[in-house]
Short mmCIF file of C-alpha atoms in Angstrom, two decimals:
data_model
loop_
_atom_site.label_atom_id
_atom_site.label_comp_id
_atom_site.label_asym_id
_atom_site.label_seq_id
_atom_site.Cartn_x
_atom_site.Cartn_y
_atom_site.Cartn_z
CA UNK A 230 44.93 -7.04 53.18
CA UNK A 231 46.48 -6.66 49.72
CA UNK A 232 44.97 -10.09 48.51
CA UNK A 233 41.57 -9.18 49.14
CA UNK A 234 42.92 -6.23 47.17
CA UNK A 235 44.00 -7.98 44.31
CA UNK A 236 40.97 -10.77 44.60
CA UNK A 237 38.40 -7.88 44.35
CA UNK A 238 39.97 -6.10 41.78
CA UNK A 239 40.55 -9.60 39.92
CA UNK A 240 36.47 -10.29 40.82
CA UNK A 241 35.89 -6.53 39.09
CA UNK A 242 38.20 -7.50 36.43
CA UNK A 243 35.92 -10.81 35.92
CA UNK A 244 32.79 -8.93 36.22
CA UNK A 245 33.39 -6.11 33.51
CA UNK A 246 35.26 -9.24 31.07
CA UNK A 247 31.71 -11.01 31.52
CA UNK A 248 29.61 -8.00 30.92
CA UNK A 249 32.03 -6.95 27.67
CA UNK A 250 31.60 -10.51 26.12
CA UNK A 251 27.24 -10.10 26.93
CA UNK A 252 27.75 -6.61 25.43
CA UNK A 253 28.66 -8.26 22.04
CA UNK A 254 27.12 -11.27 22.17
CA UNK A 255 23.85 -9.55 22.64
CA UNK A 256 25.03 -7.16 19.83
CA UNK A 257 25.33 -10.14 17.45
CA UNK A 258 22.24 -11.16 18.72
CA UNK A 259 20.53 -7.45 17.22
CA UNK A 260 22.60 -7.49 14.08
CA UNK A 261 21.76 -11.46 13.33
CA UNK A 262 18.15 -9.65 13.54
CA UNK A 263 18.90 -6.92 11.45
CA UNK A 264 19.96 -8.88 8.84
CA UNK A 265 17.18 -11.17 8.66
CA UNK A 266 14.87 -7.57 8.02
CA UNK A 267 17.70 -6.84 5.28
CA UNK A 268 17.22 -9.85 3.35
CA UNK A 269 13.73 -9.94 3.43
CA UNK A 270 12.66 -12.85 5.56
CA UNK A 271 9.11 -12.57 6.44
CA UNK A 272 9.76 -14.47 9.70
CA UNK A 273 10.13 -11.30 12.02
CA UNK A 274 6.80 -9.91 10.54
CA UNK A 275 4.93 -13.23 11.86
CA UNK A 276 6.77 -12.93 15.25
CA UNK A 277 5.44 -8.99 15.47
CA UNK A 278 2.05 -10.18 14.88
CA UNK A 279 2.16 -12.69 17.38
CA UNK A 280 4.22 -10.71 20.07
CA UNK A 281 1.38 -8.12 19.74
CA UNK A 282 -0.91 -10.49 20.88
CA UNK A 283 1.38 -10.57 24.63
CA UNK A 284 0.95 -7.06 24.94
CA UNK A 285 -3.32 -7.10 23.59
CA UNK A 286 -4.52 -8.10 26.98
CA UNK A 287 -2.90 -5.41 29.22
CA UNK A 288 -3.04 -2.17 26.29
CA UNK A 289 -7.13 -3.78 25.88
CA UNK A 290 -7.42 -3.01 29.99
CA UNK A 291 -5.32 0.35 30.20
CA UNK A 292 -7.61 1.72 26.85
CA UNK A 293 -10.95 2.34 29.06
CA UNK A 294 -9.41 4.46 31.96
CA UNK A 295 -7.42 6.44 29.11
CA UNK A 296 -10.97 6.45 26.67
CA UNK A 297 -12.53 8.35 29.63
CA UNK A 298 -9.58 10.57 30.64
CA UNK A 299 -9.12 11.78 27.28
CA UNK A 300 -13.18 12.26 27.00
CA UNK A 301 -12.93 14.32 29.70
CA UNK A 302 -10.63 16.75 29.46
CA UNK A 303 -12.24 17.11 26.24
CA UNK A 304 -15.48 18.05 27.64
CA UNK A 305 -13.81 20.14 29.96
CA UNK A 306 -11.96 22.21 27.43
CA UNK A 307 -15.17 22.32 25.52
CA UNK A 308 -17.37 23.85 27.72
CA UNK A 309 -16.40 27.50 26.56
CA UNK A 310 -17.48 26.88 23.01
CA UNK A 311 -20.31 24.89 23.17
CA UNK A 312 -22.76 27.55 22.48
CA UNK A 313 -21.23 28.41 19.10
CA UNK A 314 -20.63 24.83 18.40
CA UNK A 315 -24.45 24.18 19.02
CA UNK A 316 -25.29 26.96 16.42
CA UNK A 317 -23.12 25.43 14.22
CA UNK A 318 -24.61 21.93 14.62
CA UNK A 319 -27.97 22.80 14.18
CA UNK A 320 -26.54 24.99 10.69
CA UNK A 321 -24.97 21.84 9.80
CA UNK A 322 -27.83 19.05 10.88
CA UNK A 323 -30.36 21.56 8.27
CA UNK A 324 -27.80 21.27 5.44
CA UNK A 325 -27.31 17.48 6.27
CA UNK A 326 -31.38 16.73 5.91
CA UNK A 327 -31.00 17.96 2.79
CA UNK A 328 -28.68 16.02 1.39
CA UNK A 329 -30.16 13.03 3.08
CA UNK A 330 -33.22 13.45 0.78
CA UNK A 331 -31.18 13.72 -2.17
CA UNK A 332 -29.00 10.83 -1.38
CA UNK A 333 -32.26 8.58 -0.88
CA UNK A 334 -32.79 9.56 -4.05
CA UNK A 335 -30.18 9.01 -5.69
CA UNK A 336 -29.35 5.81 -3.83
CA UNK A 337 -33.00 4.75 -5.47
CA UNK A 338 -31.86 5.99 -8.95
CA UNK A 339 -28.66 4.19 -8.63
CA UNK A 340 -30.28 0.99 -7.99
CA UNK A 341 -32.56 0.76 -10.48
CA UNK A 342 -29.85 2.02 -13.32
CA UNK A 343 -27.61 -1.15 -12.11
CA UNK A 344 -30.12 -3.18 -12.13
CA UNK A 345 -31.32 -2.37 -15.44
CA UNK A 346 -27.66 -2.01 -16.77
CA UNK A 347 -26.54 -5.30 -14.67
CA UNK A 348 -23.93 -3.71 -13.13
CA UNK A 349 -22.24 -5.61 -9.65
CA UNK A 350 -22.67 -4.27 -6.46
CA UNK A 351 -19.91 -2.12 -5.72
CA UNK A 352 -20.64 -2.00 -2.03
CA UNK A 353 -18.10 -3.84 0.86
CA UNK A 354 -19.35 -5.03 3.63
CA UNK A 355 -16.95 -4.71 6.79
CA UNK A 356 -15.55 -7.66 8.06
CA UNK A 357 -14.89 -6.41 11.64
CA UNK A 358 -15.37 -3.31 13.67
CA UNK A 359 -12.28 -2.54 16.18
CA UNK A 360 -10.76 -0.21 18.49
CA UNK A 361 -6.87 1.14 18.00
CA UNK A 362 -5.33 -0.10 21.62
CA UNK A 363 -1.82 1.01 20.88
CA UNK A 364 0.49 2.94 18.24
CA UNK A 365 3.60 2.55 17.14
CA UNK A 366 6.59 2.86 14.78
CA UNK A 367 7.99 5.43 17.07
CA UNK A 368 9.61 8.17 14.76
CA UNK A 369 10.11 5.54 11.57
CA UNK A 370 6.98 4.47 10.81
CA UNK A 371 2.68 5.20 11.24
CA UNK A 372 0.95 2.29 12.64
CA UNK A 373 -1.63 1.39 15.14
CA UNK A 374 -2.69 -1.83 16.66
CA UNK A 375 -6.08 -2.85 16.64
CA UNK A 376 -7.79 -5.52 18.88
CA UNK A 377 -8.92 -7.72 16.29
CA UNK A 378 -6.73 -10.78 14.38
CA UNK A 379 -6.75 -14.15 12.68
CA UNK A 380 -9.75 -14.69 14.90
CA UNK A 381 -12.28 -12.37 13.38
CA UNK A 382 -11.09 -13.72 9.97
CA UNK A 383 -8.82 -10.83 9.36
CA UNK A 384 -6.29 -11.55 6.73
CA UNK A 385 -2.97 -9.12 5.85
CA UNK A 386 -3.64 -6.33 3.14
CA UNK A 387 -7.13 -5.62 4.01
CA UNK A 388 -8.09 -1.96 3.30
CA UNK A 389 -9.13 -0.18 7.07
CA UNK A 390 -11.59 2.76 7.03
CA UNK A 391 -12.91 4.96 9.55
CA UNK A 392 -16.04 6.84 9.24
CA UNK A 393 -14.03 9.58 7.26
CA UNK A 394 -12.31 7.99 4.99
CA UNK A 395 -8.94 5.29 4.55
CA UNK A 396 -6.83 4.74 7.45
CA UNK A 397 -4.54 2.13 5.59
CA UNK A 398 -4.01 -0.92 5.28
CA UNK A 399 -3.68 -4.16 7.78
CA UNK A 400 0.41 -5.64 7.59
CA UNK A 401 0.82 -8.24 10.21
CA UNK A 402 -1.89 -10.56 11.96
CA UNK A 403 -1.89 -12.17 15.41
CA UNK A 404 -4.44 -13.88 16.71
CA UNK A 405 -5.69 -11.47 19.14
CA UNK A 406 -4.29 -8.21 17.22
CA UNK A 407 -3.15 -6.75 14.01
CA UNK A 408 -1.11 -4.31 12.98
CA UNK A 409 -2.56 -1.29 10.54
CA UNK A 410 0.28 0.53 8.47
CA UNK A 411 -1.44 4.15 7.97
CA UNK A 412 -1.65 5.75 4.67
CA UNK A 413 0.57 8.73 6.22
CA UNK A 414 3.45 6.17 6.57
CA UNK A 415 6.64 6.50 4.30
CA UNK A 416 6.41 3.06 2.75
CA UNK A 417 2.41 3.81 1.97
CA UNK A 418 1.33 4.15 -1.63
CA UNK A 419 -2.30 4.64 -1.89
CA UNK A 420 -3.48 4.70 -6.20
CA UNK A 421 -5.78 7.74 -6.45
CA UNK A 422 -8.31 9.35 -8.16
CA UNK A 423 -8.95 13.17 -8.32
CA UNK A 424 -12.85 13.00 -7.64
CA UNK A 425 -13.56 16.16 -9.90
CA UNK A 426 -11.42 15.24 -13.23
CA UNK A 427 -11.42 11.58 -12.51
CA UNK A 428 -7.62 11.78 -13.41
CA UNK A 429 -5.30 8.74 -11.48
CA UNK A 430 -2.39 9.50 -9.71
CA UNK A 431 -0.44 8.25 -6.23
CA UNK A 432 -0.96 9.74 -2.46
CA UNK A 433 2.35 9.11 -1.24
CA UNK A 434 2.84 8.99 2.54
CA UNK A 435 6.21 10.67 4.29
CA UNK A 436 5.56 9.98 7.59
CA UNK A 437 4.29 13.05 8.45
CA UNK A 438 0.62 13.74 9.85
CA UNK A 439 0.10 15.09 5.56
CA UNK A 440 0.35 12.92 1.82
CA UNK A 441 2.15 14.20 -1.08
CA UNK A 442 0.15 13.71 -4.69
CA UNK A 443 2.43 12.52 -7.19
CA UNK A 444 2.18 11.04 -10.91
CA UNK A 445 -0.61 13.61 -11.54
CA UNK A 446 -0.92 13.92 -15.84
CA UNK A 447 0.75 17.20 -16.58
CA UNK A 448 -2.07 18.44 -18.32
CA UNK A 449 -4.20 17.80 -15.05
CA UNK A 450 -4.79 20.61 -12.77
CA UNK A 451 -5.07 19.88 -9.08
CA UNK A 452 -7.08 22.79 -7.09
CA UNK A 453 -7.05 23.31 -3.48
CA UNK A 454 -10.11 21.58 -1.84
CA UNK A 455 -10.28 18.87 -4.97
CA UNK A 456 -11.03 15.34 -2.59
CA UNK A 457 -9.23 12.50 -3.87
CA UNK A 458 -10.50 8.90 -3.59
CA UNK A 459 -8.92 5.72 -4.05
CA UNK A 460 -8.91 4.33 -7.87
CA UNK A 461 -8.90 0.64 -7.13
CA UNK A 462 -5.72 0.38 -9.08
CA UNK A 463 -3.39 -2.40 -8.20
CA UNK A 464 -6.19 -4.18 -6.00
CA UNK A 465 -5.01 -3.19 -2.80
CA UNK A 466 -8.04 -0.47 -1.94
CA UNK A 467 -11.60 -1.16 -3.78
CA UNK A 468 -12.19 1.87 -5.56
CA UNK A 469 -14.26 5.37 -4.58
CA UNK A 470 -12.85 4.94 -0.85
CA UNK A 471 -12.44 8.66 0.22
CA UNK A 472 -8.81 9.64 1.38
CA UNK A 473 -7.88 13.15 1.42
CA UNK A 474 -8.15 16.49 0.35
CA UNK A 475 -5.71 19.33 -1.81
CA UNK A 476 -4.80 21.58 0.86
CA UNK A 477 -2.08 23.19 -0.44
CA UNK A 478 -0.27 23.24 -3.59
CA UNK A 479 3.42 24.68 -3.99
CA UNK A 480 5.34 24.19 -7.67
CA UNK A 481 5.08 20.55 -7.74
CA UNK A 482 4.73 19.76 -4.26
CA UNK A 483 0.68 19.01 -3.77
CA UNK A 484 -0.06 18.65 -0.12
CA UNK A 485 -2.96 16.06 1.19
CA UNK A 486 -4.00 16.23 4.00
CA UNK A 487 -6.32 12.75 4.93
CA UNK A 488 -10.05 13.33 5.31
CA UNK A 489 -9.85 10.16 8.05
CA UNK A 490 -8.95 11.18 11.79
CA UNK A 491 -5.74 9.56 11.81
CA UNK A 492 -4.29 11.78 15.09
CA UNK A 493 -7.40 10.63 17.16
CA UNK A 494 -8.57 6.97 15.86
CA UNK A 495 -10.76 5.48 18.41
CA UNK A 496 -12.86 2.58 16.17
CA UNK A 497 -12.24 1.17 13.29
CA UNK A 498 -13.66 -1.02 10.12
CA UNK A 499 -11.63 -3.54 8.39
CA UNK A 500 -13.42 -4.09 4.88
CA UNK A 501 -13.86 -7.72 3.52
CA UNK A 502 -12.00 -6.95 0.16
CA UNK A 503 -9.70 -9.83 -0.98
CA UNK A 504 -9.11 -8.83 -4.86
CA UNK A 505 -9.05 -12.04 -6.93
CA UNK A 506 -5.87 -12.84 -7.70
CA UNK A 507 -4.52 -12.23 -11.44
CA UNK A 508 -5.50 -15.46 -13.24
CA UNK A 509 -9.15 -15.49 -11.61
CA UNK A 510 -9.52 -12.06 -12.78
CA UNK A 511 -8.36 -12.69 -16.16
CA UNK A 512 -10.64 -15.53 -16.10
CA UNK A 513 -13.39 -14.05 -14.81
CA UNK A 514 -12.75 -11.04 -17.36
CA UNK A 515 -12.92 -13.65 -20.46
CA UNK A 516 -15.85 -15.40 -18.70
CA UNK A 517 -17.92 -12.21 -18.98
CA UNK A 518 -16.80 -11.50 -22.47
CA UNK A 519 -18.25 -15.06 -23.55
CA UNK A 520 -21.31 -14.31 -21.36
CA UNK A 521 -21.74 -10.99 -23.04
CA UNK B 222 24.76 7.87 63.78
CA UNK B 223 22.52 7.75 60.49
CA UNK B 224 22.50 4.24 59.07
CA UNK B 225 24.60 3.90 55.81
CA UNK B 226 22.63 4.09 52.51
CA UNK B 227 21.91 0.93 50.84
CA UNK B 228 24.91 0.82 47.69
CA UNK B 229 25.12 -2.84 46.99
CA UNK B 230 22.47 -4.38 44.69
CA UNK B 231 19.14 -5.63 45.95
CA UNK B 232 17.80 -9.15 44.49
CA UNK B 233 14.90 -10.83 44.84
CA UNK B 234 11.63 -8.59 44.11
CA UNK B 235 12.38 -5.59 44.75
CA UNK B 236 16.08 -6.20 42.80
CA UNK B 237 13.48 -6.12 39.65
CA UNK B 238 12.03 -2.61 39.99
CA UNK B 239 13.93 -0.84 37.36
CA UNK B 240 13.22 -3.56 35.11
CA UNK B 241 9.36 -3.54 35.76
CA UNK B 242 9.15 0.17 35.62
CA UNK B 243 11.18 0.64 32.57
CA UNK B 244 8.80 -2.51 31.08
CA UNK B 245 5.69 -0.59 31.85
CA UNK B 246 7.29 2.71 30.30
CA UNK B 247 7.15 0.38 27.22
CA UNK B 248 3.56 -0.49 27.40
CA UNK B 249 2.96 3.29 27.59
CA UNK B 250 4.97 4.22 24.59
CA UNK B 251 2.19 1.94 23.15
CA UNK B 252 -1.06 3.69 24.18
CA UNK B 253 -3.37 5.76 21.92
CA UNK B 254 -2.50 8.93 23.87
CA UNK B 255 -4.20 11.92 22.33
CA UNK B 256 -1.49 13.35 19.27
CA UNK B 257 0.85 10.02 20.03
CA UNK B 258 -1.39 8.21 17.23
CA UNK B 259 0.49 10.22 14.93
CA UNK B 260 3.94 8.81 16.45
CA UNK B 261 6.54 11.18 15.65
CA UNK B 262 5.76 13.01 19.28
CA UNK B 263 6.18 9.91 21.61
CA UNK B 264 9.31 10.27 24.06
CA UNK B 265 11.61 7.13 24.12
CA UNK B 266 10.91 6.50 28.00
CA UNK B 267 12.56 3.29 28.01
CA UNK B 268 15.94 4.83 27.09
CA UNK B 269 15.26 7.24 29.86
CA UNK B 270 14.60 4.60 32.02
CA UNK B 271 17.09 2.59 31.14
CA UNK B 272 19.46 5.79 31.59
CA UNK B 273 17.99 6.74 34.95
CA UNK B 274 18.44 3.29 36.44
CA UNK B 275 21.89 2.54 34.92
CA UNK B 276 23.48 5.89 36.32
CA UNK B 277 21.71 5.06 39.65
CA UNK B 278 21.91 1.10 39.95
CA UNK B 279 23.47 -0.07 37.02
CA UNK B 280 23.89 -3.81 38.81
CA UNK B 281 20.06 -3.59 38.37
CA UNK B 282 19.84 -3.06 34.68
CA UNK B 283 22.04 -5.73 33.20
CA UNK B 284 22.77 -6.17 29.16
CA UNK B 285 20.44 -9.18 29.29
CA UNK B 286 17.81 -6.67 30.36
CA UNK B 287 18.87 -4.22 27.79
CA UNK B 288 18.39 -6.72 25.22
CA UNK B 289 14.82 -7.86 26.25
CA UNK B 290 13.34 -4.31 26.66
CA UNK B 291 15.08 -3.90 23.44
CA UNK B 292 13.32 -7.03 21.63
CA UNK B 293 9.87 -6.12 23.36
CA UNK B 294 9.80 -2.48 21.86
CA UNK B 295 11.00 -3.68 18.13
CA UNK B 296 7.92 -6.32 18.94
CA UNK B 297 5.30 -4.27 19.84
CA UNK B 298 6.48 -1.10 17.99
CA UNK B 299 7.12 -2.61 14.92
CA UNK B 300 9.51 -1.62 13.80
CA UNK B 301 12.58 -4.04 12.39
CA UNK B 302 13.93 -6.29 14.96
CA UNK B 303 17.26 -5.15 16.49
CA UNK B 304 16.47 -1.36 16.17
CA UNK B 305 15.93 -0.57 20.15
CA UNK B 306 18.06 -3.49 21.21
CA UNK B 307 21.46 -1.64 20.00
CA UNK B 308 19.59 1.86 21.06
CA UNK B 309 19.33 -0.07 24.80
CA UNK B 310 23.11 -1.65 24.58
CA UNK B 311 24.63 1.09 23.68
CA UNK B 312 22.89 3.31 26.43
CA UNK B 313 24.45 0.81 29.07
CA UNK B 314 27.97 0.75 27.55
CA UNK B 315 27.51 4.64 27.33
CA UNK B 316 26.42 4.57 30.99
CA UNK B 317 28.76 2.80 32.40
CA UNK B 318 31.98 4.19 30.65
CA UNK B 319 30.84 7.81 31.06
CA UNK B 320 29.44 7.52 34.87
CA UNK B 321 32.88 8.55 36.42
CA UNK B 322 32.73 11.70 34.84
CA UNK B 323 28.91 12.80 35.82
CA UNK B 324 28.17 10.89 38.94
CA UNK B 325 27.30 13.36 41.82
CA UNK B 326 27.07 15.94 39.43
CA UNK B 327 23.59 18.28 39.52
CA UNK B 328 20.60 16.73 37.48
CA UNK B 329 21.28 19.17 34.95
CA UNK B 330 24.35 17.53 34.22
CA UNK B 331 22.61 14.34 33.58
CA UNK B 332 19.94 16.11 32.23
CA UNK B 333 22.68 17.48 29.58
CA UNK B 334 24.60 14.33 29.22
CA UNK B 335 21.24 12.30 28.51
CA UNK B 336 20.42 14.62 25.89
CA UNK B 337 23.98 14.78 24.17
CA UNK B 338 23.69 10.73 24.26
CA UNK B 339 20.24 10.09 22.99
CA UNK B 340 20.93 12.52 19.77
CA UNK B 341 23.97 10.32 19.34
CA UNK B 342 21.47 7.24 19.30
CA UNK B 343 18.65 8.66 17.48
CA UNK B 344 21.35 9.15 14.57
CA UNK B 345 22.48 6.06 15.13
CA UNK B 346 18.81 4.42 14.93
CA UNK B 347 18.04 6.53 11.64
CA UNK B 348 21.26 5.31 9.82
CA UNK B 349 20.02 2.02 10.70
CA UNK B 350 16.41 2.28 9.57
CA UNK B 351 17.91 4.09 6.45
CA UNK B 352 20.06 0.97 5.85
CA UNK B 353 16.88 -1.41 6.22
CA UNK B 354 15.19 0.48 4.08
CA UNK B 355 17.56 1.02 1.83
CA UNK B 356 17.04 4.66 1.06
CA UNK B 357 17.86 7.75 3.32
CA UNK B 358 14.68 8.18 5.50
CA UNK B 359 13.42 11.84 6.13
CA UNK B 360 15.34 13.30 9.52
CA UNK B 361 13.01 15.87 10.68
CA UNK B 362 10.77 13.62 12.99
CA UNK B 363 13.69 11.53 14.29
CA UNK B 364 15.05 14.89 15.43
CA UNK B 365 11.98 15.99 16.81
CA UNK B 366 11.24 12.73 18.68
CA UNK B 367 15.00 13.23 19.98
CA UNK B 368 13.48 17.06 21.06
CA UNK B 369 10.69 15.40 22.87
CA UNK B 370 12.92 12.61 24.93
CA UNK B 371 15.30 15.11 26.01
CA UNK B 372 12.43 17.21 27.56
CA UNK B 373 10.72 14.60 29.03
CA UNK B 374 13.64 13.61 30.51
CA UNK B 375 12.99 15.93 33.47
CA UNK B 376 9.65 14.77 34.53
CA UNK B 377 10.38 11.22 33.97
CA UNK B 378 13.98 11.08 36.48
CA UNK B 379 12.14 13.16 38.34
CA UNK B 380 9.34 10.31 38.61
CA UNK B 381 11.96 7.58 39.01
CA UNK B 382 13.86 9.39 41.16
CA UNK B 383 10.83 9.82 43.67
CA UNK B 384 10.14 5.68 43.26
CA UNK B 385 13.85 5.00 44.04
CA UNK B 386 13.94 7.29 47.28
CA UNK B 387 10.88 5.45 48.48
CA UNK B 388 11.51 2.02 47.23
CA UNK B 389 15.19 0.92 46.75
#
């Protein structure tokens, strides 16, 4: 009896030895992977975007059922209101006609003027349409994952819109999938423009569902409401993309909050804008010069 | 005589529920659910899982599984590689040094010891996402995403705890 006493205690003995040395050599494992973040290796940003495309498939199946959950409970909890909200659509569809005709108009205007002035076309086209299947970044960082990749031509640092405004900005490609990093994220630095005194500055995100203004001239004057738009600085974002509003401004601290609908993406647009790089620019820049 | 209840670990298919479970908590930590676009409100339910199962059948959660779920969620979350795989080691060392002291104890208990554990890993996580980032990242939503994994902690046992009754 007191062998098979001492064997199993020597087999638990064994057992908990065996787990202690997968403990660490797992732990070496994470910190091996830690480091190779620290130091900057772009490897484990190519094996997210590929590992994204392992999960694509069953997040691309599970986003219908959830699509028409979400839809409706929302048209259950809208039922009460939809009187007021169908006063306040038909308000809003007379203001809207209005502005369409003036926007024809101007869009006319605008055309000719370029074309007179030879101006390029400002205008860029989307490259893709997708939906968001899946978030993440968990408290650390704002992303989403789309369901488009290297197979709809989408490339890393392409600007992503929604039908409000920026989302952000695409970070690592699979083939199926990419990753977005949102403009509310802490590492996101979107170069601004205040649309009503044209003055530059940055929207800095803090991962927080708002975007803190900073840089602004001192002798600028930021007023709640003021929209801001990108500036096209730096190359990243074409210019005149609308981001976010002033919604509150306390001593220094100017509050944004973004005009896109970043807590309920469903769809949407990567733009085809690939900024030339440096040397074209400059060459193109001197090229024009000559021509002009 | 009532037939003794099952305490030695299952293999084969079945051994692999906790796993599976705790694999497709990760794939919903991914969805586009309403506010979790945002991020900062999504409960860690693999650490729950991996909590739940370890107290309950530990032989059925081993490191190597720790380390996978861990690897999986740094994948698909995005967030730098190695971040959840310590969170996930370090809840099965914590486990199974601390289980003496809380086994049989009311689901409060674990309810309480969960909590006290998962703010010890969320600071944990933050110093190293700090360190990778190499400046001192804002605290507030790390604590609140702590706040939100400690309550769903109830729900989520609760849901395992049905699953293990009627499968293991």
């Amino acid at each position: 009896m007191q062998t098979t006493g001492v064997s199993g205690r020597g087999a638990r003995f064994k057992r908990v030895a065996r787990g202690r040395d997968a403990f660490w050599l797992y732990m070496a494992i994470a910190l091996a992977l830690l480091a190779l973040e620290v130091f900057g290796s772009g490897v484990p940003r190519q094996i997210r975007g590929y590992a994204n495309d392992l999960a694509a498939p069953l997040l691309s199946l599970l986003d219908g059922p959830i699509r028409a959950t979400q839809a409706g409970l929302e048209r259950v909890a809208g039922v009460g209101d939809i009187y007021s909200e169908n006063q306040e659509l038909r308000d809003e569809n007379d203001r809207l006609r209005q502005w369409r005709e003036a926007a024809q108009r101007l869009i006319l205007e605008n055309e000719r003027l370029r074309q007179i002035l030879k101006v390029p076309q400002r205008e860029i086209p989307p490259l893709v349409t997708a939906s968001v299947i899946g978030v993440g970044g968990g408290a650390f960082e704002r992303s989403v994952l789309i369901n488009a990749g290297a197979g709809d031509n989408v490339a890393t640092s392409l600007p992503v819109v929604d039908e409000e405004g920026l989302v952000g900005r695409t970070i690592e490609v699979g083939l199926l999938t990419t990753r977005v990093l949102l403009i509310t994220d802490l590492n996101s630095r979107v170069p601004i423009r205040l649309e009503r005194t044209g003055d530059v500055a940055i929207a800095e995100g803090m991962n927080e569902p708002f975007m803190r203004l900073r840089f602004l001239p001192v002798d600028s004057t930021a007023q709640i409401g003021d929209r801001v738009v990108t500036s096209g600085h730096g190359g990243l974002y074409p210019p005149d993309v609308p981001v976010a509003q002033v919604t509150s401004i306390e001593d220094d601290f100017i509050r944004l909050t973004p005009l896109s609908n970043l807590e309920a993406l469903d769809f949407v647009r990567v733009m085809d804008y690939r900024p030339l790089a440096p040397e074209a620019e400059a060459e193109q820049a001197s090229g024009e010069e000559g021509t002009g | 005589m009532a037939p003794a209840r099952q305490t030695q670990p299952l293999f084969g298919a079945i051994g692999l529920m906790p796993i599976t479970v705790s694999f497709l908590l990760a794939m919903l930590m991914l969805l586009p659910l309403g506010s979790g676009i945002a991020g900062y409100a999504t409960p860690h339910l693999v650490m729950i899982s991996c909590f739940y199962w370890l107290s309950w059948r530990p032989l059925l959660m081993p490191y190597g599984a720790c380390m996978l779920l861990g690897l999986f969620l740094d994948l698909w979350l995005g967030v730098p590689l190695g971040v959840n795989i310590v969170m996930l080691l370090l809840t099965r060392l914590f486990v199974l040094n601390q289980l003496k002291y809380y086994k049989g104890k009311n689901r409060g208990v674990y309810w309480l010891v969960f909590s006290v554990m998962a703010l010890g890993f969320f600071t944990i996580s933050w110093l190293i996402m700090s360190a990778v980032a190499g400046t001192l990242l804002p605290v507030d939503t790390v604590f609140l995403q702590w706040l939100v994994t400690s309550f769903f902690y109830a729900p989520v046992a609760f849901v395992l705890g049905r699953l293990r009754r009627w499968v293991l």
